[in-house]
PDB file of C-alpha atoms and ligand atoms in Angstrom:
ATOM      1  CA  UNK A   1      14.407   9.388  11.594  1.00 98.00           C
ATOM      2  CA  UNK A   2      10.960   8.085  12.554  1.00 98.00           C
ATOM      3  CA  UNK A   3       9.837   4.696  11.690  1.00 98.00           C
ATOM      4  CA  UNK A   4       6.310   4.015  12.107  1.00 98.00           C
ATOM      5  CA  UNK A   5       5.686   0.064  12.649  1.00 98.00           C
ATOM      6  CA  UNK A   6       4.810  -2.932  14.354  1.00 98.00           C
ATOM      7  CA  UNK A   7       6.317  -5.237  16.284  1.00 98.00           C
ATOM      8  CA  UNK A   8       5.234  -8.826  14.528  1.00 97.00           C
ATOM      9  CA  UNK A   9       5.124  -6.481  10.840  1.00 98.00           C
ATOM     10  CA  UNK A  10       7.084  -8.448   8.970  1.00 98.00           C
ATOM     11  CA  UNK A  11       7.401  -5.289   6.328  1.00 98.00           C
ATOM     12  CA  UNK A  12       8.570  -3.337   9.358  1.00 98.00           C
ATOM     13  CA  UNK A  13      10.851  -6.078  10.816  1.00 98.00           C
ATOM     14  CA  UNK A  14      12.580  -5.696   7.206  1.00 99.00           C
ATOM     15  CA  UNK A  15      13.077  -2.030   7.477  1.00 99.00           C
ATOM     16  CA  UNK A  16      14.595  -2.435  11.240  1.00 98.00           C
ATOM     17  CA  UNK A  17      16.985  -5.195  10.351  1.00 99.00           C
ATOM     18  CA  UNK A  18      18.158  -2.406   7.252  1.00 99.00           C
ATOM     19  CA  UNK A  19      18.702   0.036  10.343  1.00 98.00           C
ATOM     20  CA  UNK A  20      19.908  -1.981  12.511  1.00 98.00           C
ATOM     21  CA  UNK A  21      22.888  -3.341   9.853  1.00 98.00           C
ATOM     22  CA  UNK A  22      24.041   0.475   9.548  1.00 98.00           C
ATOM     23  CA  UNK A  23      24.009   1.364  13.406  1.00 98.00           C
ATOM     24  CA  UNK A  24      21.217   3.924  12.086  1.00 98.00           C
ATOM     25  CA  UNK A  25      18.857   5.142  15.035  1.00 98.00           C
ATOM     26  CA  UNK A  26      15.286   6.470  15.068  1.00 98.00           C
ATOM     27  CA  UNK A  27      12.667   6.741  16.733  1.00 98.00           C
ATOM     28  CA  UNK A  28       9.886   3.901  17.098  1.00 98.00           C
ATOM     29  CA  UNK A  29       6.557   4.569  16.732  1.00 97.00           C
ATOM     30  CA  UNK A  30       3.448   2.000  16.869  1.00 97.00           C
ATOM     31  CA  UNK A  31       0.913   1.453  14.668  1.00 97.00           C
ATOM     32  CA  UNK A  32      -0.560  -1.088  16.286  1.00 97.00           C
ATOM     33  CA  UNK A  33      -2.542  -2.891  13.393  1.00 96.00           C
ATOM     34  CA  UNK A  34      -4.637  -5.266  15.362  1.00 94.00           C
ATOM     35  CA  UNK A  35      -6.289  -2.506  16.629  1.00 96.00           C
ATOM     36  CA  UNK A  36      -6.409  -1.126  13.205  1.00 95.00           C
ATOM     37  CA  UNK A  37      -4.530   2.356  13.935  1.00 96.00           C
ATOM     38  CA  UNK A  38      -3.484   1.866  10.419  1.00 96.00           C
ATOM     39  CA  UNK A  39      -6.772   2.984   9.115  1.00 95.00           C
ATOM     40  CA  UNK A  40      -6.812   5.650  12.161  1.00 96.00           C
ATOM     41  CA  UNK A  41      -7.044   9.136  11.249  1.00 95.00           C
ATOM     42  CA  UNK A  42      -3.269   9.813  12.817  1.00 94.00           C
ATOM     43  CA  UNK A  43      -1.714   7.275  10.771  1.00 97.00           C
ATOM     44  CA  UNK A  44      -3.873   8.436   7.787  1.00 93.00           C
ATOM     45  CA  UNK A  45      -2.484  11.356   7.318  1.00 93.00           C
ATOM     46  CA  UNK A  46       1.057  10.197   6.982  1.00 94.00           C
ATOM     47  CA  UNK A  47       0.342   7.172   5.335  1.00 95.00           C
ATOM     48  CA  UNK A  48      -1.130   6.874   1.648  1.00 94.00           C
ATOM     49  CA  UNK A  49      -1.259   2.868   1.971  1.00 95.00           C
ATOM     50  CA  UNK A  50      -2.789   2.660   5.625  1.00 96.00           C
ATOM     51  CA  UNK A  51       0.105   0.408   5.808  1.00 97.00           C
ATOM     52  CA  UNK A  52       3.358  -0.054   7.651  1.00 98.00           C
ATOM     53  CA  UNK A  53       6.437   0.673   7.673  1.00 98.00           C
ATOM     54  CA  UNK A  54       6.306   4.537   6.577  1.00 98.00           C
ATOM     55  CA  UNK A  55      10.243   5.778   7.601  1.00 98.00           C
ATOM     56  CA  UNK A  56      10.232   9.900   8.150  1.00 97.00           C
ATOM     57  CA  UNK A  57      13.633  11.043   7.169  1.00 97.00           C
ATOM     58  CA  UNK A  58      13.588  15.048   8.108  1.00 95.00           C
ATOM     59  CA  UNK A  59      10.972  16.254   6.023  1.00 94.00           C
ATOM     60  CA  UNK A  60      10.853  13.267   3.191  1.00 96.00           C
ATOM     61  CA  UNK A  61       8.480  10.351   4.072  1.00 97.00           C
ATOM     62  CA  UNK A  62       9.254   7.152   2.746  1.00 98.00           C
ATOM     63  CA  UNK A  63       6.675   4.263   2.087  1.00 98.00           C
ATOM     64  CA  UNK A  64       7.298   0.516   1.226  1.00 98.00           C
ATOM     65  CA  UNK A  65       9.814  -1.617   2.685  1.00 98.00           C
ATOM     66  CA  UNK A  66      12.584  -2.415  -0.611  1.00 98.00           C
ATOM     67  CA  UNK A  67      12.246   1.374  -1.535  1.00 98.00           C
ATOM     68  CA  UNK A  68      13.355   2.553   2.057  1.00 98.00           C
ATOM     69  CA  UNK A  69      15.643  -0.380   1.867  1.00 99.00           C
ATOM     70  CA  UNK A  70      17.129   0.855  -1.501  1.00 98.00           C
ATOM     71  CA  UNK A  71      16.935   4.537   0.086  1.00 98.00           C
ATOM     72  CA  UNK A  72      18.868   4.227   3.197  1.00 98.00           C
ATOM     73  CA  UNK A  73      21.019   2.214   0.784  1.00 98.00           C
ATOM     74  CA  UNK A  74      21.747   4.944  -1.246  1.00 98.00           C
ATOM     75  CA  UNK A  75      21.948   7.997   1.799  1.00 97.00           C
ATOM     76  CA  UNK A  76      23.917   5.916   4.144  1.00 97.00           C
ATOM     77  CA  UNK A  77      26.232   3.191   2.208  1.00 98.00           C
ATOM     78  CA  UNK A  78      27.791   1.490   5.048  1.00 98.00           C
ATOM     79  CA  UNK A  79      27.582  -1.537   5.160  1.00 98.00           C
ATOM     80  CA  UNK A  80      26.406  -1.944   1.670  1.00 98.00           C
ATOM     81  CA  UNK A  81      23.032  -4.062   1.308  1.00 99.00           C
ATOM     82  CA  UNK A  82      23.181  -3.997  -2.729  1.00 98.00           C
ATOM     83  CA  UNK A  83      25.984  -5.503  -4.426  1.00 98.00           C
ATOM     84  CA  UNK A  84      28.258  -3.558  -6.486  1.00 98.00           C
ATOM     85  CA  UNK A  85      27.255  -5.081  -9.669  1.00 98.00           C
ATOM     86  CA  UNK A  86      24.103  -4.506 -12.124  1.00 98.00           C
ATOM     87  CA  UNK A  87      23.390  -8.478 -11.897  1.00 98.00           C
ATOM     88  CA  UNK A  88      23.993  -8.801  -8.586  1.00 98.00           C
ATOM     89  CA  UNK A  89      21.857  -6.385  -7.600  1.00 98.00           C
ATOM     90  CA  UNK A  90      18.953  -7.441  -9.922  1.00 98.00           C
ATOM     91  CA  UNK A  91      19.239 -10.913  -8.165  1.00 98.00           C
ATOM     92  CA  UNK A  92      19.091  -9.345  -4.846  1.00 98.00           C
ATOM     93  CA  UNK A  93      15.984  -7.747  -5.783  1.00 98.00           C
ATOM     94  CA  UNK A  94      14.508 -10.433  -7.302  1.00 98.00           C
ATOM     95  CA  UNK A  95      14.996 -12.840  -4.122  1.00 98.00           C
ATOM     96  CA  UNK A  96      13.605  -9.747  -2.456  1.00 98.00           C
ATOM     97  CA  UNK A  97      10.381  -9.847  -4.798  1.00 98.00           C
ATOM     98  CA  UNK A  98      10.004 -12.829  -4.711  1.00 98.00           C
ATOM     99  CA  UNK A  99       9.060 -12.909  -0.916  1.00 98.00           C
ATOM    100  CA  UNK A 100       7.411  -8.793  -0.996  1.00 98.00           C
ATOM    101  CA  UNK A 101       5.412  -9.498  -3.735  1.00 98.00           C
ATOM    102  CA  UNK A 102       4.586 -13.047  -4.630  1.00 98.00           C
ATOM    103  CA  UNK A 103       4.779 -14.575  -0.769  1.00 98.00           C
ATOM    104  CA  UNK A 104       3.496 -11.241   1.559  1.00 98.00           C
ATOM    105  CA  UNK A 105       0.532  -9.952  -0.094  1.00 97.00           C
ATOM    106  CA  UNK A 106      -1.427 -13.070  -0.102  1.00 97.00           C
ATOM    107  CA  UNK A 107      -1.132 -13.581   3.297  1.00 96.00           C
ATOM    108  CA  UNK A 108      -1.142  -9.987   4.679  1.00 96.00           C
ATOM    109  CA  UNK A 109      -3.412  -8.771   7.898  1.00 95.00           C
ATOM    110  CA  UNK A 110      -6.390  -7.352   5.461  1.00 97.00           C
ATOM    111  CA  UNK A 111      -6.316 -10.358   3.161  1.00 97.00           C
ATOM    112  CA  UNK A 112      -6.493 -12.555   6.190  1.00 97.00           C
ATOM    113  CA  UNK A 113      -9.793 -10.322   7.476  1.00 97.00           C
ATOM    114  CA  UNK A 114     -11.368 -10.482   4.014  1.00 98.00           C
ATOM    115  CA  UNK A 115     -11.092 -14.348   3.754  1.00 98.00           C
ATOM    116  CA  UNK A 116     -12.506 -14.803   7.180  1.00 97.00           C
ATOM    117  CA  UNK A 117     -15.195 -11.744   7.295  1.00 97.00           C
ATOM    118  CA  UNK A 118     -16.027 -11.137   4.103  1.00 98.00           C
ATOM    119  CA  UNK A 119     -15.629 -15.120   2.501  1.00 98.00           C
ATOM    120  CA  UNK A 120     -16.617 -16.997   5.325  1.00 98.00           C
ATOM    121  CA  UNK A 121     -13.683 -18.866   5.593  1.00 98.00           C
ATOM    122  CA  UNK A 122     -13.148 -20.868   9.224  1.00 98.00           C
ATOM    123  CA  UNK A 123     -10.044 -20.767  10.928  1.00 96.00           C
ATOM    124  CA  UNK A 124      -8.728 -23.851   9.879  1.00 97.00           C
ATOM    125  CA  UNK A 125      -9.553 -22.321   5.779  1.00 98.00           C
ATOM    126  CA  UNK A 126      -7.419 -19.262   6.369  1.00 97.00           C
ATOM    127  CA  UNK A 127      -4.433 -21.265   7.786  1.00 97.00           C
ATOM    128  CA  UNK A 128      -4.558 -23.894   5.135  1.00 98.00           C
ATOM    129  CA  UNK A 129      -4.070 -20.392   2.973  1.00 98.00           C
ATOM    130  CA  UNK A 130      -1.298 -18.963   5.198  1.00 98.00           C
ATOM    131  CA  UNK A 131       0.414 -22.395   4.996  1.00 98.00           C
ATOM    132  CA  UNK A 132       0.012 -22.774   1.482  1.00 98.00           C
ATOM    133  CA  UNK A 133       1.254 -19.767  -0.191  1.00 98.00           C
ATOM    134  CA  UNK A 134       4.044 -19.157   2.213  1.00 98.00           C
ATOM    135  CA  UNK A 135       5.771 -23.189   1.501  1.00 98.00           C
ATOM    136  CA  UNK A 136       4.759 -22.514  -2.053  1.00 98.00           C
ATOM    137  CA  UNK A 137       6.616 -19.468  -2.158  1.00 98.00           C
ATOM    138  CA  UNK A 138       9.608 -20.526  -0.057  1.00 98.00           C
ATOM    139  CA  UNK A 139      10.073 -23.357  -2.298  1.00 98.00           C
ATOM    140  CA  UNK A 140      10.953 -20.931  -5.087  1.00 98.00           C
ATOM    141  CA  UNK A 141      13.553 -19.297  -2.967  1.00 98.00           C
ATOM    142  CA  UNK A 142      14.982 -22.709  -1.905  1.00 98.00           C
ATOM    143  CA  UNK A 143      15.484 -23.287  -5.335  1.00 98.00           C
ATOM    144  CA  UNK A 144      17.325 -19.887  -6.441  1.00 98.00           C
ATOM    145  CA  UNK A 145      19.544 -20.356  -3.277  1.00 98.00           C
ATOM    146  CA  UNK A 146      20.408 -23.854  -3.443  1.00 98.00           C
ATOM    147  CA  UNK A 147      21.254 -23.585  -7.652  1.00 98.00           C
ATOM    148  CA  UNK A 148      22.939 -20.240  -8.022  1.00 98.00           C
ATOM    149  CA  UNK A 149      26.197 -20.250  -6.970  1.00 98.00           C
ATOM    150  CA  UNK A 150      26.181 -16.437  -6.152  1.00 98.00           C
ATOM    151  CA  UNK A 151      24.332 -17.577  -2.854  1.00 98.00           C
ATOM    152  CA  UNK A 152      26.729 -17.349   0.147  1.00 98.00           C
ATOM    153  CA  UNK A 153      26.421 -17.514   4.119  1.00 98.00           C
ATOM    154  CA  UNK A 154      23.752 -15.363   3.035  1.00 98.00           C
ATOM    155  CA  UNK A 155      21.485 -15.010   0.336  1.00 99.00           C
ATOM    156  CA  UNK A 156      24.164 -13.849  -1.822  1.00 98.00           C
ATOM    157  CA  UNK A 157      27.631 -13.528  -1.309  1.00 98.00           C
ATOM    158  CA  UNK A 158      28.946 -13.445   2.535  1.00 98.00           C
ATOM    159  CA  UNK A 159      27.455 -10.075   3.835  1.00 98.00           C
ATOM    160  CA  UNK A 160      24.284  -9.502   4.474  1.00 98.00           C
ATOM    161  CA  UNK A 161      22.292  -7.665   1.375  1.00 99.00           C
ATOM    162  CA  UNK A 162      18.024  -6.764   1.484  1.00 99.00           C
ATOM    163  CA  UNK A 163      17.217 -10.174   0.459  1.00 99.00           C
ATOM    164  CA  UNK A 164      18.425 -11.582   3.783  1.00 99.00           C
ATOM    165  CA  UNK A 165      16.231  -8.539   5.431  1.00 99.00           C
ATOM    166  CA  UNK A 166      13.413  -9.621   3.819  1.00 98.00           C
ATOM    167  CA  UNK A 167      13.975 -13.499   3.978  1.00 99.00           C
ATOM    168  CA  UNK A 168      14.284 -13.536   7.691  1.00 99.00           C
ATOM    169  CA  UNK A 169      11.299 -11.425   9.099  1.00 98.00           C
ATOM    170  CA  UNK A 170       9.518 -14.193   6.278  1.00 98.00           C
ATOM    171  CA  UNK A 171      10.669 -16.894   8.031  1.00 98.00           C
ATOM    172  CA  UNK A 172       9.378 -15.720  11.610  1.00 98.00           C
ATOM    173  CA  UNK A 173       6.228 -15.518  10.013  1.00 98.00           C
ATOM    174  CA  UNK A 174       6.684 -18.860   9.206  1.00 98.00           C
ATOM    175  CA  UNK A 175       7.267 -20.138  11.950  1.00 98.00           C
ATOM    176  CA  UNK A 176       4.155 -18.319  13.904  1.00 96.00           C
ATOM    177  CA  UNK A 177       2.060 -20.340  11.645  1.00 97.00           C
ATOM    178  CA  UNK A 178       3.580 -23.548  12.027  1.00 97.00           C
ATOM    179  CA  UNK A 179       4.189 -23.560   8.700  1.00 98.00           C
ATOM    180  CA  UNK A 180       6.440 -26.726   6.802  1.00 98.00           C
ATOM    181  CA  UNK A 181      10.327 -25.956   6.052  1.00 98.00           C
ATOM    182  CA  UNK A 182      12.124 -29.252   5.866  1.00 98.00           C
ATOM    183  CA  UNK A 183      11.656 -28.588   1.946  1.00 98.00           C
ATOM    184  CA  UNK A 184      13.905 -25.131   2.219  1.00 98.00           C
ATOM    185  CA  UNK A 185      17.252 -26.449   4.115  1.00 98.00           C
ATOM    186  CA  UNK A 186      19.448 -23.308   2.288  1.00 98.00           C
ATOM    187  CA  UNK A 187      16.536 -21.141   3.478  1.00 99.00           C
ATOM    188  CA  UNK A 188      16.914 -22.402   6.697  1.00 98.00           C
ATOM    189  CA  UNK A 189      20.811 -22.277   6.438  1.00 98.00           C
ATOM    190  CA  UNK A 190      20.999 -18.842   5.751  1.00 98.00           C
ATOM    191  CA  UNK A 191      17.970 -17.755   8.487  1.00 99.00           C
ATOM    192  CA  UNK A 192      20.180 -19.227  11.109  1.00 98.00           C
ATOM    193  CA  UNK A 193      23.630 -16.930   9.785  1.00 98.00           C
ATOM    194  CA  UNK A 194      21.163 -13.996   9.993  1.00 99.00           C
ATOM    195  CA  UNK A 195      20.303 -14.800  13.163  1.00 98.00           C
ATOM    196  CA  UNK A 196      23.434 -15.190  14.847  1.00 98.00           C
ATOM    197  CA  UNK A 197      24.187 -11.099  14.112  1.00 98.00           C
ATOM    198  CA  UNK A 198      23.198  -8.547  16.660  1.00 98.00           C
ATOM    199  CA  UNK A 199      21.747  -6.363  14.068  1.00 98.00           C
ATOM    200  CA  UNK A 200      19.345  -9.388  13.525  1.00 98.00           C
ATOM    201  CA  UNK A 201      18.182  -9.943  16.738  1.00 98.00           C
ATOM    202  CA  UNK A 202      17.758  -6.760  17.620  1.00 98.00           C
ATOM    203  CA  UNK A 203      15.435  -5.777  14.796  1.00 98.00           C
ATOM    204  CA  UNK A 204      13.427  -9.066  15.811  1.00 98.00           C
ATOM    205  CA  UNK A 205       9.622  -8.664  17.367  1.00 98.00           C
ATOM    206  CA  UNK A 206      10.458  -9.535  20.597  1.00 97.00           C
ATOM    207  CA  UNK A 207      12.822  -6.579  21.012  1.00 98.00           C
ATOM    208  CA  UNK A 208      10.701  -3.951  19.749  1.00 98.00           C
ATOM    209  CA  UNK A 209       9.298  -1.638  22.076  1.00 97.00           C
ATOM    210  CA  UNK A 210       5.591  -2.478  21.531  1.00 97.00           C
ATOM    211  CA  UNK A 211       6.242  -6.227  21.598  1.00 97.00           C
ATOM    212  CA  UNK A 212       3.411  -7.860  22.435  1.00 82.00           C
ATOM    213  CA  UNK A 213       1.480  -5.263  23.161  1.00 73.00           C
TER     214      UNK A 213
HETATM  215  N1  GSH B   1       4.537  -3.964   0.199  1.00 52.61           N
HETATM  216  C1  GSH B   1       4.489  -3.308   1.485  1.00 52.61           C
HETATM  217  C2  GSH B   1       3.699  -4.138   2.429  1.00 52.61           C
HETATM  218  C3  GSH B   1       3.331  -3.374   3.677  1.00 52.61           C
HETATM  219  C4  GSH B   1       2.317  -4.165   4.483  1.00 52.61           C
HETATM  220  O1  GSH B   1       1.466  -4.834   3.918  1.00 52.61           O
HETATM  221  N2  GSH B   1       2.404  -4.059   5.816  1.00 52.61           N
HETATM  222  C5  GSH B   1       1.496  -4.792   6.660  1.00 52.61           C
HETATM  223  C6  GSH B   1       2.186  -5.319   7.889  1.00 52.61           C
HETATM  224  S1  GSH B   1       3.442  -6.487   7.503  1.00 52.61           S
HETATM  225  C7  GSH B   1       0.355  -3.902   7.095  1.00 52.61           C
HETATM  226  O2  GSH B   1       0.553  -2.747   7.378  1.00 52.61           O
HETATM  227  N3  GSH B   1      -0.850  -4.480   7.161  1.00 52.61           N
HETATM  228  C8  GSH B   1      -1.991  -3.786   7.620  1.00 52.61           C
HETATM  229  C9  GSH B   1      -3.258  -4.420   7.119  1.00 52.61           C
HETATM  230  O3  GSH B   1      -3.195  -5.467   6.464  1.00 52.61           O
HETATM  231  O4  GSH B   1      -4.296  -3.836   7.410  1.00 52.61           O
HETATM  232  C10 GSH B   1       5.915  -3.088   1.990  1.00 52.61           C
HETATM  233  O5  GSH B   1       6.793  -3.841   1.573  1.00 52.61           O
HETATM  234  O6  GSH B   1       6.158  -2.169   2.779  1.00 52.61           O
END
């Protein structure tokens, strides 16, 4: 397999964690989106969303981070990431939404460079933004994971399913932008389980081969 991504991509650093859990290797390669080799004719041609991660599997290429998620799910089962039941696996993917589509859009690269180029907005403006929609949105986890009593050492149950890939890259975003998270303690509680497994910290920026490049 190829996986096409970026070191601090949080969509990526979802998709490596996934790989990571079931011991599955690839091969890395960079798109390094500050330099905006996403919109790059080599990346192009692979990529329909100019975005990352895009996972090659032989000749099938795979776009957006819960599908390949769900896909390496389904091709290589161990360890399971989805539960074994119809409503656990709807809450899985609804903790999983929750931070794909209502946290990480708003505060994605491009929407960053549209609020700042195209609105004028100073530094300080697009933080505030960054800040805001990221505690908003955390909040709402908090809240699923503190009341439900599905929620485990991780986000649900006590192995490791795609909502704890996708809550923890969230949280290292977080954290880059000094963002609040005294108000998510179960959040927090469940970032620090995932981080205490290799297949965690391995997946994590600062082990990828283009970190900080
Ligand atoms: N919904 C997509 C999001 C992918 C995405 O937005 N990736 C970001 C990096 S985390 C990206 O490529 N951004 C490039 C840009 O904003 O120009 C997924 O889950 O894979």
């Amino acid at each position: 397999m190829e996986l096409y991504s970026y070191f601090r991509s949080s969509a990526s650093f979802r998709v490596r964690i996934a790989l990571a859990l079931k011991s599955l290797p690839y091969d890395y390669r960079t798109v390094h989106l500050v330099r905006n080799e996403q919109t790059g004719p080599a990346f192009a041609a692979v990529s329909p969303q100019r975005l990352v991660p895009l996972l090659k599997d032989g000749e099938a290429t795979l776009t957006q981070s819960m599908a390949i998620i769900e896909y390496l799910d389904e091709v290589y089962p161990e360890p399971p990431l989805m539960p074994a039941d119809p409503l656990g696996r709807a809450r899985v993917r609804s903790l999983s939404q929750d931070i794909a589509c209502e946290i990480h859009p708003l505060d994605n690269l491009r929407v960053l460079r549209y609020l700042v180029k195209e609105l004028g907005a100073s530094e300080d403006a697009k933080n505030a933004w960054y800040r805001h929609w990221v505690e908003v949105g955390l909040e709402v986890v908090e809240r699923q994971l503190s009341e439900q009593p599905a929620t485990g050492t991780f986000c649900h149950g006590d192995t490791p399913t795609m909502a704890d890939c996708l809550l923890v890259p969230q949280i290292f975003n977080a954290q880059r932008f000094d963002c609040r998270l005294d108000h998510v303690p179960t959040v927090m509680r469940i970032f620090e389980n995932c981080m205490r497994l290799p297949a965690f910290l391995a997946a994590q920026p600062s082990a990828c081969p283009d970190a900080d490049a």
